GROMACS .gro file of C-alpha atoms in nm:
model
  474
    1MET     CA    1   0.055  -0.025   0.068
    2ILE     CA    2   0.285   0.256   0.100
    3ALA     CA    3   0.404   0.157  -0.240
    4LYS     CA    4   0.162   0.176  -0.383
    5THR     CA    5   0.091   0.531  -0.269
    6LEU     CA    6   0.467   0.677  -0.282
    7HIS     CA    7   0.425   0.575  -0.691
    8LYS     CA    8   0.088   0.787  -0.733
    9LEU     CA    9   0.227   1.139  -0.565
   10PHE     CA   10   0.661   1.093  -0.624
   11LEU     CA   11   0.456   1.035  -1.013
   12TYR     CA   12   0.156   1.293  -0.939
   13LEU     CA   13   0.524   1.562  -0.903
   14ILE     CA   14   0.714   1.501  -1.185
   15PHE     CA   15   0.451   1.613  -1.422
   16SER     CA   16   0.374   1.880  -1.179
   17THR     CA   17   0.683   2.005  -1.238
   18THR     CA   18   0.615   2.082  -1.623
   19LEU     CA   19   0.208   2.189  -1.523
   20PHE     CA   20   0.196   2.531  -1.634
   21ALA     CA   21   0.078   2.686  -1.207
   22GLY     CA   22  -0.276   2.640  -1.172
   23THR     CA   23  -0.363   2.534  -1.504
   24LEU     CA   24  -0.459   2.172  -1.399
   25GLY     CA   25  -0.425   2.086  -1.772
   26LYS     CA   26  -0.122   2.047  -2.000
   27SER     CA   27   0.215   2.270  -1.971
   28HIS     CA   28   0.178   2.584  -2.226
   29SER     CA   29   0.515   2.427  -2.384
   30ALA     CA   30   0.321   2.175  -2.556
   31GLU     CA   31   0.059   2.431  -2.691
   32LEU     CA   32   0.323   2.541  -2.895
   33LEU     CA   33   0.473   2.319  -3.011
   34SER     CA   34   0.610   2.002  -2.901
   35ARG     CA   35   0.754   1.989  -2.553
   36GLY     CA   36   0.996   2.243  -2.464
   37ARG     CA   37   1.084   2.602  -2.341
   38SER     CA   38   1.374   2.831  -2.530
   39VAL     CA   39   1.506   3.143  -2.273
   40PRO     CA   40   1.302   3.502  -2.307
   41MET     CA   41   1.537   3.715  -2.428
   42ALA     CA   42   1.481   4.165  -2.593
   43MET     CA   43   1.644   4.411  -2.590
   44SER     CA   44   1.707   4.768  -2.678
   45GLU     CA   45   1.979   5.005  -2.749
   46ASN     CA   46   2.219   4.873  -2.493
   47VAL     CA   47   1.977   4.667  -2.232
   48LEU     CA   48   1.921   4.350  -2.285
   49VAL     CA   49   1.693   4.152  -2.024
   50THR     CA   50   1.698   3.826  -2.001
   51ALA     CA   51   1.540   3.594  -1.721
   52LYS     CA   52   1.575   3.331  -1.572
   53THR     CA   53   1.491   2.951  -1.646
   54PHE     CA   54   1.135   2.860  -1.491
   55SER     CA   55   1.048   2.683  -1.202
   56SER     CA   56   0.647   2.579  -1.084
   57LEU     CA   57   0.774   2.618  -0.744
   58SER     CA   58   0.881   2.950  -0.738
   59SER     CA   59   0.801   3.336  -0.920
   60ARG     CA   60   1.086   3.371  -1.214
   61ILE     CA   61   1.428   3.675  -1.227
   62LEU     CA   62   1.448   3.857  -1.437
   63ASP     CA   63   1.847   3.853  -1.491
   64VAL     CA   64   1.904   4.317  -1.625
   65TYR     CA   65   2.254   4.324  -1.824
   66LEU     CA   66   2.431   4.701  -1.988
   67ILE     CA   67   2.572   4.587  -2.247
   68ASN     CA   68   2.873   4.832  -2.417
   69GLU     CA   69   2.864   4.674  -2.790
   70SER     CA   70   3.178   4.776  -2.923
   71ASP     CA   71   3.390   4.564  -2.777
   72GLY     CA   72   3.158   4.323  -2.620
   73ASP     CA   73   3.118   4.393  -2.271
   74PHE     CA   74   2.793   4.202  -2.084
   75VAL     CA   75   2.814   4.343  -1.746
   76LYS     CA   76   2.503   4.224  -1.509
   77SER     CA   77   2.339   4.565  -1.327
   78GLY     CA   78   2.072   4.434  -1.140
   79GLU     CA   79   1.717   4.202  -1.117
   80ILE     CA   80   1.368   4.264  -1.115
   81ARG     CA   81   1.084   3.987  -0.956
   82SER     CA   82   0.710   4.037  -0.928
   83PRO     CA   83   0.581   4.278  -0.711
   84ASN     CA   84   0.358   4.026  -0.653
   85PRO     CA   85   0.559   3.740  -0.674
   86MET     CA   86   0.318   3.367  -0.681
   87ALA     CA   87   0.487   2.992  -0.777
   88GLY     CA   88   0.476   2.942  -1.123
   89ASP     CA   89   0.344   3.224  -1.227
   90ASP     CA   90   0.529   3.256  -1.508
   91PHE     CA   91   0.698   3.580  -1.458
   92GLY     CA   92   0.939   3.708  -1.745
   93PHE     CA   93   0.778   3.391  -2.004
   94SER     CA   94   0.737   3.712  -2.280
   95ILE     CA   95   0.953   4.009  -2.261
   96ALA     CA   96   0.895   4.334  -2.469
   97LEU     CA   97   1.183   4.649  -2.418
   98THR     CA   98   1.222   5.011  -2.556
   99SER     CA   99   1.547   5.283  -2.401
  100ASP     CA  100   1.230   5.376  -2.158
  101PHE     CA  101   1.031   5.125  -2.061
  102MET     CA  102   0.975   4.718  -2.012
  103LEU     CA  103   0.669   4.538  -2.034
  104VAL     CA  104   0.717   4.125  -1.878
  105GLY     CA  105   0.432   3.879  -1.925
  106ALA     CA  106   0.258   3.673  -1.600
  107PRO     CA  107   0.067   3.438  -1.883
  108GLY     CA  108   0.076   3.197  -1.541
  109PHE     CA  109   0.070   3.430  -1.232
  110ASN     CA  110  -0.334   3.439  -1.082
  111ASN     CA  111  -0.402   3.152  -1.148
  112GLY     CA  112  -0.334   3.130  -1.527
  113HIS     CA  113  -0.582   3.459  -1.595
  114GLY     CA  114  -0.277   3.597  -1.573
  115ALA     CA  115  -0.067   3.954  -1.583
  116ALA     CA  116   0.176   4.182  -1.756
  117PHE     CA  117   0.421   4.406  -1.521
  118LEU     CA  118   0.560   4.749  -1.730
  119TYR     CA  119   0.910   4.968  -1.534
  120LYS     CA  120   0.953   5.206  -1.627
  121LYS     CA  121   1.361   5.355  -1.651
  122ASN     CA  122   1.452   5.636  -1.406
  123ASN     CA  123   1.786   5.718  -1.337
  124GLN     CA  124   1.925   5.379  -1.505
  125GLN     CA  125   1.721   5.192  -1.210
  126TRP     CA  126   1.350   4.984  -1.384
  127GLU     CA  127   1.099   5.093  -1.136
  128LEU     CA  128   0.731   4.891  -1.171
  129ASP     CA  129   0.502   5.165  -1.319
  130LYS     CA  130   0.246   5.022  -1.406
  131VAL     CA  131   0.060   4.713  -1.387
  132PHE     CA  132  -0.236   4.568  -1.592
  133GLU     CA  133  -0.483   4.289  -1.513
  134ASN     CA  134  -0.666   4.053  -1.730
  135PRO     CA  135  -0.996   4.235  -1.774
  136ILE     CA  136  -1.175   3.985  -1.825
  137GLN     CA  137  -1.090   3.698  -1.514
  138THR     CA  138  -1.393   3.687  -1.336
  139THR     CA  139  -1.557   3.527  -1.710
  140ASN     CA  140  -1.504   3.128  -1.768
  141GLU     CA  141  -1.255   3.132  -1.389
  142GLY     CA  142  -1.232   2.732  -1.481
  143PHE     CA  143  -1.032   2.745  -1.743
  144PRO     CA  144  -0.712   3.045  -1.751
  145HIS     CA  145  -0.707   3.246  -1.998
  146LYS     CA  146  -0.270   3.315  -2.037
  147PHE     CA  147  -0.338   3.688  -2.032
  148GLY     CA  148   0.074   3.740  -2.122
  149TYR     CA  149   0.173   3.515  -2.311
  150SER     CA  150   0.285   3.771  -2.571
  151VAL     CA  151   0.396   4.127  -2.505
  152ALA     CA  152   0.448   4.365  -2.739
  153LEU     CA  153   0.598   4.754  -2.690
  154THR     CA  154   0.599   5.083  -2.894
  155ASN     CA  155   0.700   5.417  -2.762
  156ASP     CA  156   0.359   5.416  -2.906
  157TYR     CA  157   0.101   5.184  -2.766
  158LEU     CA  158   0.208   4.825  -2.581
  159SER     CA  159  -0.028   4.477  -2.626
  160ILE     CA  160  -0.082   4.251  -2.387
  161SER     CA  161  -0.265   3.824  -2.564
  162SER     CA  162  -0.451   3.626  -2.380
  163PRO     CA  163  -0.519   3.370  -2.605
  164PHE     CA  164  -0.655   3.109  -2.457
  165TYR     CA  165  -0.987   3.298  -2.314
  166ASN     CA  166  -1.247   3.131  -2.649
  167ASP     CA  167  -1.080   3.130  -2.936
  168GLY     CA  168  -0.846   3.415  -2.791
  169LEU     CA  169  -0.782   3.823  -2.737
  170VAL     CA  170  -0.496   4.116  -2.814
  171TYR     CA  171  -0.510   4.449  -2.627
  172VAL     CA  172  -0.346   4.706  -2.688
  173TYR     CA  173  -0.296   4.992  -2.467
  174ARG     CA  174  -0.217   5.328  -2.509
  175LEU     CA  175   0.138   5.458  -2.422
  176ASP     CA  176   0.206   5.801  -2.340
  177ASP     CA  177   0.530   5.862  -2.219
  178SER     CA  178   0.456   6.200  -2.162
  179ASN     CA  179   0.149   6.181  -1.934
  180SER     CA  180   0.229   5.987  -1.636
  181LYS     CA  181  -0.089   5.865  -1.576
  182ILE     CA  182  -0.084   5.552  -1.811
  183SER     CA  183  -0.431   5.394  -1.805
  184THR     CA  184  -0.444   5.092  -1.789
  185ASN     CA  185  -0.775   5.037  -1.996
  186PRO     CA  186  -0.690   4.900  -2.359
  187ILE     CA  187  -0.821   5.151  -2.623
  188HIS     CA  188  -0.831   4.865  -2.835
  189SER     CA  189  -0.888   4.480  -2.771
  190ILE     CA  190  -0.974   4.265  -3.079
  191ASP     CA  191  -1.160   3.903  -3.076
  192VAL     CA  192  -1.094   3.706  -3.354
  193ARG     CA  193  -1.468   3.631  -3.266
  194LYS     CA  194  -1.566   3.953  -3.437
  195LEU     CA  195  -1.319   3.957  -3.746
  196GLY     CA  196  -1.556   3.796  -3.964
  197ASP     CA  197  -1.682   3.401  -4.009
  198VAL     CA  198  -1.290   3.308  -3.944
  199GLU     CA  199  -1.327   2.954  -4.030
  200GLY     CA  200  -1.178   2.731  -3.688
  201CYS     CA  201  -1.319   2.918  -3.428
  202TYR     CA  202  -1.560   2.766  -3.125
  203ALA     CA  203  -1.334   2.481  -3.141
  204GLU     CA  204  -1.345   2.210  -2.901
  205GLY     CA  205  -1.172   2.082  -2.651
  206PRO     CA  206  -0.758   2.085  -2.727
  207ASP     CA  207  -0.831   2.211  -3.093
  208LYS     CA  208  -0.779   2.600  -2.956
  209PHE     CA  209  -0.730   2.853  -3.200
  210GLY     CA  210  -0.589   3.088  -2.962
  211PHE     CA  211  -0.553   3.418  -3.168
  212GLY     CA  212  -0.252   3.631  -2.961
  213ILE     CA  213  -0.027   3.294  -2.946
  214SER     CA  214   0.211   3.569  -3.083
  215THR     CA  215   0.253   3.921  -3.243
  216SER     CA  216   0.517   4.181  -3.314
  217PHE     CA  217   0.482   4.505  -3.321
  218ASN     CA  218   0.650   4.835  -3.516
  219ASN     CA  219   0.624   5.076  -3.763
  220ASN     CA  220   0.276   5.115  -3.662
  221LYS     CA  221   0.243   4.789  -3.711
  222LEU     CA  222   0.084   4.525  -3.522
  223LEU     CA  223   0.076   4.169  -3.635
  224ILE     CA  224  -0.084   3.884  -3.496
  225GLY     CA  225  -0.079   3.492  -3.553
  226SER     CA  226  -0.266   3.217  -3.426
  227LEU     CA  227  -0.272   2.850  -3.396
  228LYS     CA  228  -0.512   2.777  -3.681
  229ASP     CA  229  -0.331   2.972  -3.937
  230PHE     CA  230  -0.472   3.316  -3.977
  231VAL     CA  231  -0.318   3.619  -3.962
  232HIS     CA  232  -0.445   3.974  -3.884
  233LEU     CA  233  -0.263   4.267  -3.923
  234ILE     CA  234  -0.337   4.645  -3.728
  235GLU     CA  235  -0.189   4.976  -3.902
  236TYR     CA  236  -0.196   5.252  -3.661
  237LYS     CA  237  -0.190   5.591  -3.877
  238GLU     CA  238  -0.275   5.889  -3.660
  239GLY     CA  239  -0.388   5.675  -3.428
  240ILE     CA  240  -0.688   5.432  -3.594
  241PRO     CA  241  -0.669   5.151  -3.702
  242PHE     CA  242  -0.694   5.000  -3.970
  243SER     CA  243  -0.708   4.638  -4.022
  244VAL     CA  244  -0.685   4.386  -4.261
  245ASN     CA  245  -0.667   3.925  -4.267
  246ILE     CA  246  -0.334   3.776  -4.399
  247PRO     CA  247  -0.467   3.552  -4.582
  248ASN     CA  248  -0.195   3.110  -4.561
  249PRO     CA  249  -0.035   3.087  -4.928
  250ILE     CA  250  -0.045   2.757  -4.824
  251ASN     CA  251  -0.281   2.543  -5.050
  252SER     CA  252  -0.280   2.178  -4.839
  253THR     CA  253  -0.350   1.948  -4.909
  254ASP     CA  254  -0.295   1.720  -4.632
  255GLN     CA  255  -0.469   1.440  -4.630
  256ASP     CA  256  -0.530   1.503  -4.230
  257ASN     CA  257  -0.645   1.881  -4.272
  258GLU     CA  258  -0.377   1.976  -4.057
  259THR     CA  259  -0.310   2.276  -4.023
  260VAL     CA  260   0.116   2.426  -4.172
  261LYS     CA  261   0.139   2.613  -3.834
  262PHE     CA  262   0.105   2.930  -4.014
  263GLY     CA  263   0.167   3.247  -3.812
  264GLU     CA  264   0.298   3.076  -3.516
  265SER     CA  265   0.588   3.323  -3.547
  266VAL     CA  266   0.535   3.667  -3.601
  267TYR     CA  267   0.780   3.908  -3.638
  268VAL     CA  268   0.780   4.336  -3.770
  269GLY     CA  269   1.135   4.436  -3.931
  270ASN     CA  270   1.230   4.767  -4.013
  271LYS     CA  271   1.162   4.671  -4.388
  272ASN     CA  272   0.974   4.330  -4.422
  273ILE     CA  273   0.665   4.121  -4.211
  274TYR     CA  274   0.749   3.810  -4.197
  275ILE     CA  275   0.558   3.519  -4.075
  276SER     CA  276   0.626   3.135  -3.992
  277ALA     CA  277   0.490   2.832  -4.092
  278LEU     CA  278   0.596   2.551  -3.816
  279SER     CA  279   0.544   2.291  -3.939
  280ALA     CA  280   0.515   2.298  -4.389
  281ASP     CA  281   0.680   2.013  -4.498
  282ASN     CA  282   0.653   1.719  -4.284
  283GLY     CA  283   0.791   2.059  -3.973
  284ARG     CA  284   1.037   2.166  -4.189
  285GLY     CA  285   0.876   2.484  -4.191
  286LYS     CA  286   0.923   2.801  -4.415
  287VAL     CA  287   0.942   3.189  -4.331
  288PHE     CA  288   0.721   3.389  -4.602
  289ILE     CA  289   0.866   3.726  -4.629
  290TYR     CA  290   0.645   4.016  -4.750
  291PRO     CA  291   0.841   4.329  -4.832
  292PHE     CA  292   0.659   4.703  -4.715
  293LEU     CA  293   0.513   4.895  -5.030
  294ASN     CA  294   0.539   5.204  -5.058
  295THR     CA  295   0.174   5.242  -5.214
  296SER     CA  296  -0.100   5.437  -5.077
  297ARG     CA  297  -0.372   5.236  -5.229
  298THR     CA  298  -0.597   5.034  -4.973
  299ASP     CA  299  -0.897   4.856  -5.217
  300GLU     CA  300  -0.686   4.568  -5.190
  301ASN     CA  301  -0.462   4.393  -4.974
  302PRO     CA  302  -0.086   4.532  -5.089
  303TRP     CA  303   0.000   4.141  -4.820
  304THR     CA  304  -0.125   3.895  -5.061
  305ASN     CA  305   0.236   3.802  -5.241
  306PRO     CA  306   0.447   3.661  -5.049
  307TYR     CA  307   0.817   3.466  -5.126
  308SER     CA  308   0.913   3.190  -4.943
  309ILE     CA  309   1.284   3.100  -4.816
  310GLN     CA  310   1.304   2.784  -4.649
  311PRO     CA  311   1.757   2.568  -4.626
  312SER     CA  312   1.807   2.338  -4.770
  313SER     CA  313   1.981   2.145  -4.451
  314THR     CA  314   1.648   2.185  -4.244
  315LEU     CA  315   1.495   1.831  -4.124
  316GLU     CA  316   1.181   1.673  -4.090
  317ASN     CA  317   1.074   1.891  -3.731
  318ALA     CA  318   1.268   2.117  -3.743
  319HIS     CA  319   1.024   2.419  -3.746
  320PHE     CA  320   1.209   2.633  -3.932
  321GLY     CA  321   1.122   3.005  -3.822
  322TYR     CA  322   1.055   2.935  -3.413
  323LYS     CA  323   1.220   3.257  -3.375
  324ILE     CA  324   1.343   3.620  -3.621
  325SER     CA  325   1.576   3.968  -3.552
  326GLU     CA  326   1.621   4.142  -3.801
  327LYS     CA  327   1.891   4.454  -3.808
  328GLY     CA  328   1.988   4.677  -4.021
  329ASN     CA  329   2.042   4.434  -4.338
  330LYS     CA  330   2.063   4.102  -4.180
  331VAL     CA  331   1.876   3.864  -4.096
  332SER     CA  332   1.878   3.571  -3.809
  333ILE     CA  333   1.585   3.327  -3.840
  334SER     CA  334   1.613   3.008  -3.552
  335THR     CA  335   1.495   2.613  -3.535
  336PHE     CA  336   1.307   2.466  -3.215
  337ASN     CA  337   1.394   2.128  -3.339
  338GLN     CA  338   1.733   2.099  -3.481
  339LYS     CA  339   1.966   2.342  -3.298
  340THR     CA  340   2.064   2.596  -3.613
  341THR     CA  341   2.002   2.954  -3.636
  342TYR     CA  342   2.040   3.036  -4.018
  343ASN     CA  343   2.158   3.435  -4.036
  344TYR     CA  344   2.070   3.557  -4.434
  345GLN     CA  345   2.152   3.952  -4.628
  346ILE     CA  346   1.914   4.096  -4.779
  347SER     CA  347   2.088   4.201  -5.114
  348LYS     CA  348   2.012   4.543  -5.259
  349LEU     CA  349   1.677   4.368  -5.450
  350ASP     CA  350   1.515   4.342  -5.131
  351LYS     CA  351   1.511   3.939  -5.136
  352LEU     CA  352   1.717   3.740  -4.846
  353GLU     CA  353   2.090   3.550  -4.891
  354LEU     CA  354   2.164   3.274  -4.737
  355VAL     CA  355   2.520   3.396  -4.509
  356ASP     CA  356   2.625   3.116  -4.320
  357GLN     CA  357   2.467   2.824  -4.044
  358LEU     CA  358   2.544   2.873  -3.659
  359SER     CA  359   2.484   2.554  -3.425
  360ASN     CA  360   2.581   2.335  -3.131
  361THR     CA  361   2.520   2.026  -3.198
  362SER     CA  362   2.690   1.945  -2.884
  363SER     CA  363   2.449   2.069  -2.704
  364ASN     CA  364   2.225   1.925  -2.525
  365GLY     CA  365   1.935   2.221  -2.464
  366TYR     CA  366   1.806   2.350  -2.794
  367PHE     CA  367   2.111   2.526  -2.870
  368GLY     CA  368   1.984   2.859  -3.046
  369ARG     CA  369   1.529   2.872  -2.996
  370ASN     CA  370   1.550   3.232  -2.972
  371VAL     CA  371   1.787   3.431  -3.100
  372ILE     CA  372   1.850   3.815  -3.065
  373LEU     CA  373   2.106   3.972  -3.310
  374ALA     CA  374   2.282   4.344  -3.293
  375ASN     CA  375   2.510   4.531  -3.487
  376GLU     CA  376   2.872   4.367  -3.407
  377PHE     CA  377   2.687   4.036  -3.203
  378LEU     CA  378   2.429   3.764  -3.213
  379LEU     CA  379   2.294   3.615  -2.918
  380ALA     CA  380   2.135   3.273  -2.932
  381GLY     CA  381   2.002   3.087  -2.578
  382ASP     CA  382   1.975   2.735  -2.497
  383TYR     CA  383   1.753   2.655  -2.279
  384TYR     CA  384   1.786   2.309  -2.069
  385ALA     CA  385   2.181   2.456  -2.064
  386ASN     CA  386   2.047   2.649  -1.850
  387LYS     CA  387   2.292   2.949  -2.042
  388PHE     CA  388   2.283   3.165  -2.394
  389HIS     CA  389   2.593   3.219  -2.593
  390LEU     CA  390   2.731   3.566  -2.728
  391TYR     CA  391   2.841   3.564  -3.082
  392SER     CA  392   3.105   3.801  -3.196
  393LEU     CA  393   3.085   3.890  -3.601
  394ASP     CA  394   3.404   3.935  -3.769
  395ASN     CA  395   3.358   4.043  -4.130
  396GLN     CA  396   3.079   3.783  -4.092
  397ASN     CA  397   3.225   3.482  -3.904
  398ARG     CA  398   3.073   3.390  -3.626
  399PHE     CA  399   3.220   3.243  -3.288
  400LEU     CA  400   3.115   3.207  -2.936
  401SER     CA  401   3.291   3.539  -2.706
  402ASN     CA  402   3.096   3.466  -2.447
  403SER     CA  403   2.855   3.216  -2.170
  404PHE     CA  404   2.561   3.367  -1.967
  405SER     CA  405   2.353   3.110  -1.716
  406THR     CA  406   1.982   3.096  -1.668
  407ALA     CA  407   1.952   2.857  -1.373
  408GLY     CA  408   1.758   2.977  -1.091
  409GLU     CA  409   1.790   2.856  -0.737
  410ILE     CA  410   1.686   2.504  -0.780
  411SER     CA  411   1.281   2.524  -0.431
  412SER     CA  412   1.292   2.149  -0.310
  413ILE     CA  413   1.072   2.085  -0.028
  414ARG     CA  414   1.157   1.921   0.264
  415ASN     CA  415   0.858   1.997   0.483
  416LYS     CA  416   0.588   1.805   0.546
  417VAL     CA  417   0.268   1.959   0.297
  418GLU     CA  418  -0.093   1.932   0.439
  419CYS     CA  419  -0.352   1.858   0.168
  420VAL     CA  420  -0.636   2.167   0.285
  421ASN     CA  421  -0.960   2.187   0.067
  422GLY     CA  422  -0.784   1.909  -0.211
  423PHE     CA  423  -0.391   2.142  -0.214
  424ALA     CA  424  -0.095   2.113  -0.090
  425GLY     CA  425   0.019   2.436  -0.099
  426GLN     CA  426  -0.040   2.499  -0.495
  427PHE     CA  427  -0.088   2.135  -0.582
  428ALA     CA  428  -0.395   1.956  -0.673
  429CYS     CA  429  -0.433   1.617  -0.375
  430ASN     CA  430  -0.658   1.334  -0.277
  431GLU     CA  431  -0.656   1.316   0.069
  432ILE     CA  432  -0.216   1.266   0.083
  433ASP     CA  433   0.040   1.519   0.224
  434LEU     CA  434   0.235   1.599   0.056
  435MET     CA  435   0.592   1.510   0.265
  436SER     CA  436   0.838   1.696  -0.039
  437PHE     CA  437   0.960   1.727  -0.360
  438SER     CA  438   1.276   1.716  -0.511
  439ASP     CA  439   1.422   1.876  -0.825
  440LYS     CA  440   1.480   1.655  -1.077
  441THR     CA  441   1.877   1.858  -1.141
  442GLU     CA  442   1.919   1.746  -0.739
  443ILE     CA  443   1.886   1.295  -0.815
  444GLY     CA  444   2.129   1.304  -1.121
  445GLY     CA  445   1.893   1.446  -1.379
  446LEU     CA  446   1.985   1.762  -1.602
  447ASN     CA  447   1.774   2.046  -1.717
  448SER     CA  448   1.709   1.821  -2.047
  449SER     CA  449   1.558   1.523  -1.904
  450SER     CA  450   1.260   1.378  -1.950
  451LEU     CA  451   1.156   1.182  -1.663
  452ASN     CA  452   0.969   0.891  -1.808
  453ASP     CA  453   0.827   0.631  -1.514
  454ILE     CA  454   0.908   0.631  -1.118
  455TRP     CA  455   0.797   0.365  -0.881
  456GLY     CA  456   0.800   0.359  -0.549
  457TRP     CA  457   0.941   0.101  -0.257
  458THR     CA  458   0.999  -0.016   0.013
  459ASP     CA  459   1.223  -0.321   0.175
  460PRO     CA  460   1.067  -0.556   0.362
  461GLN     CA  461   1.339  -0.613   0.559
  462THR     CA  462   1.428  -0.248   0.689
  463ASN     CA  463   1.070  -0.122   0.590
  464LYS     CA  464   1.290   0.154   0.486
  465GLU     CA  465   1.077   0.348   0.114
  466TYR     CA  466   1.347   0.393  -0.165
  467ALA     CA  467   1.172   0.606  -0.514
  468LEU     CA  468   1.311   0.503  -0.873
  469VAL     CA  469   1.351   0.742  -1.076
  470GLY     CA  470   1.374   0.672  -1.475
  471MET     CA  471   1.603   0.928  -1.633
  472SER     CA  472   1.641   0.994  -2.032
  473ASN     CA  473   2.002   1.093  -1.922
  474GLY     CA  474   2.063   0.818  -1.811
   0.00000   0.00000   0.00000
């Protein structure tokens, strides 16, 4: 009986380490592509902000670095913690940054209904300016909305998405630096169900639409992606929003009618709009590029004639196009599963030409899922290795210059937590107390390790209790 109880208890805790806090359902990382996460990063001018590794037992911490781009020197200048930390709130899952403001999403906050926090720079220090709460968190309370899953920020506006409320909502707020009383009431909300007869809405069960799963805001253009091959673009002209749908250029003939993930990753650069079809061609992935057009015509959709890129070396399930970064005439595009970043140059004909690729096959951390491109360097995340890497650019050659830790504090539980009203602390329970919790890295696992089985056993001679844990790293 003890062995059976231990089995259930330990097994539940293993899965709890990957659950999105408060959702009592599958993790949001699984709702992206497959198992896994990436290092959240944002950069503006000489400031870089990164998030430490996620923990379901504590609120995450952000690291702030000052950058001397001329010599590649990164100096950690401080940390940012949630003003109202909750275990597993996923503070820092999404980050957006300008020279004066920082917007931090915490989609696990308040039982998964989410929140976002706006910080303002004051004498080189980041101070909390506003807290944006989920505007409709009391609606459908049993289903986490994940407000703050994706955030975007410009000098004039900020956007916060709530992709799992119904089929998805995106809120837009005005950001006026001259007005100290920035309103926490949105000036504009985009509900995919009100954009016309959009195919895929009102789906039941796990087949979510996920409108707002990815957003990008630049050049007064807010680009909104989804899980259902649907992309919506809003252009703000003198404060007035003009919107248009960008159609999926792929005619899917898949007999299972599965989506190609067109729009699960979107990016607005200074020269182009980029929309990824992450599952195109058996998961190899493809990126569609829409150059900015110098036209004032409004009688037709100018975003209907893209060209696409797909490196010949991408493998099945690589999901090329997971993250995109543009700087000047350079563009870097990552893969989700192939540990490779592809680097491009924008030619005089405004076409992307492949320059080289950056790989780290020795990494167990799914290297390079998130990337940031600067004039003199490239940043590549390595989430499951608890690092991000700095690659310097020298005559078009990229070499590893430095690596920085993203490891957070290991939060273990050593004291008994009683099961009260169906919860032992943050974990659901049914008349079973939580006796302890050990992080997998404390028992021989790595951050990238998967736990595939666990059993409890009691020595019949000594009555000593054991937990037998199988891990993917052996």
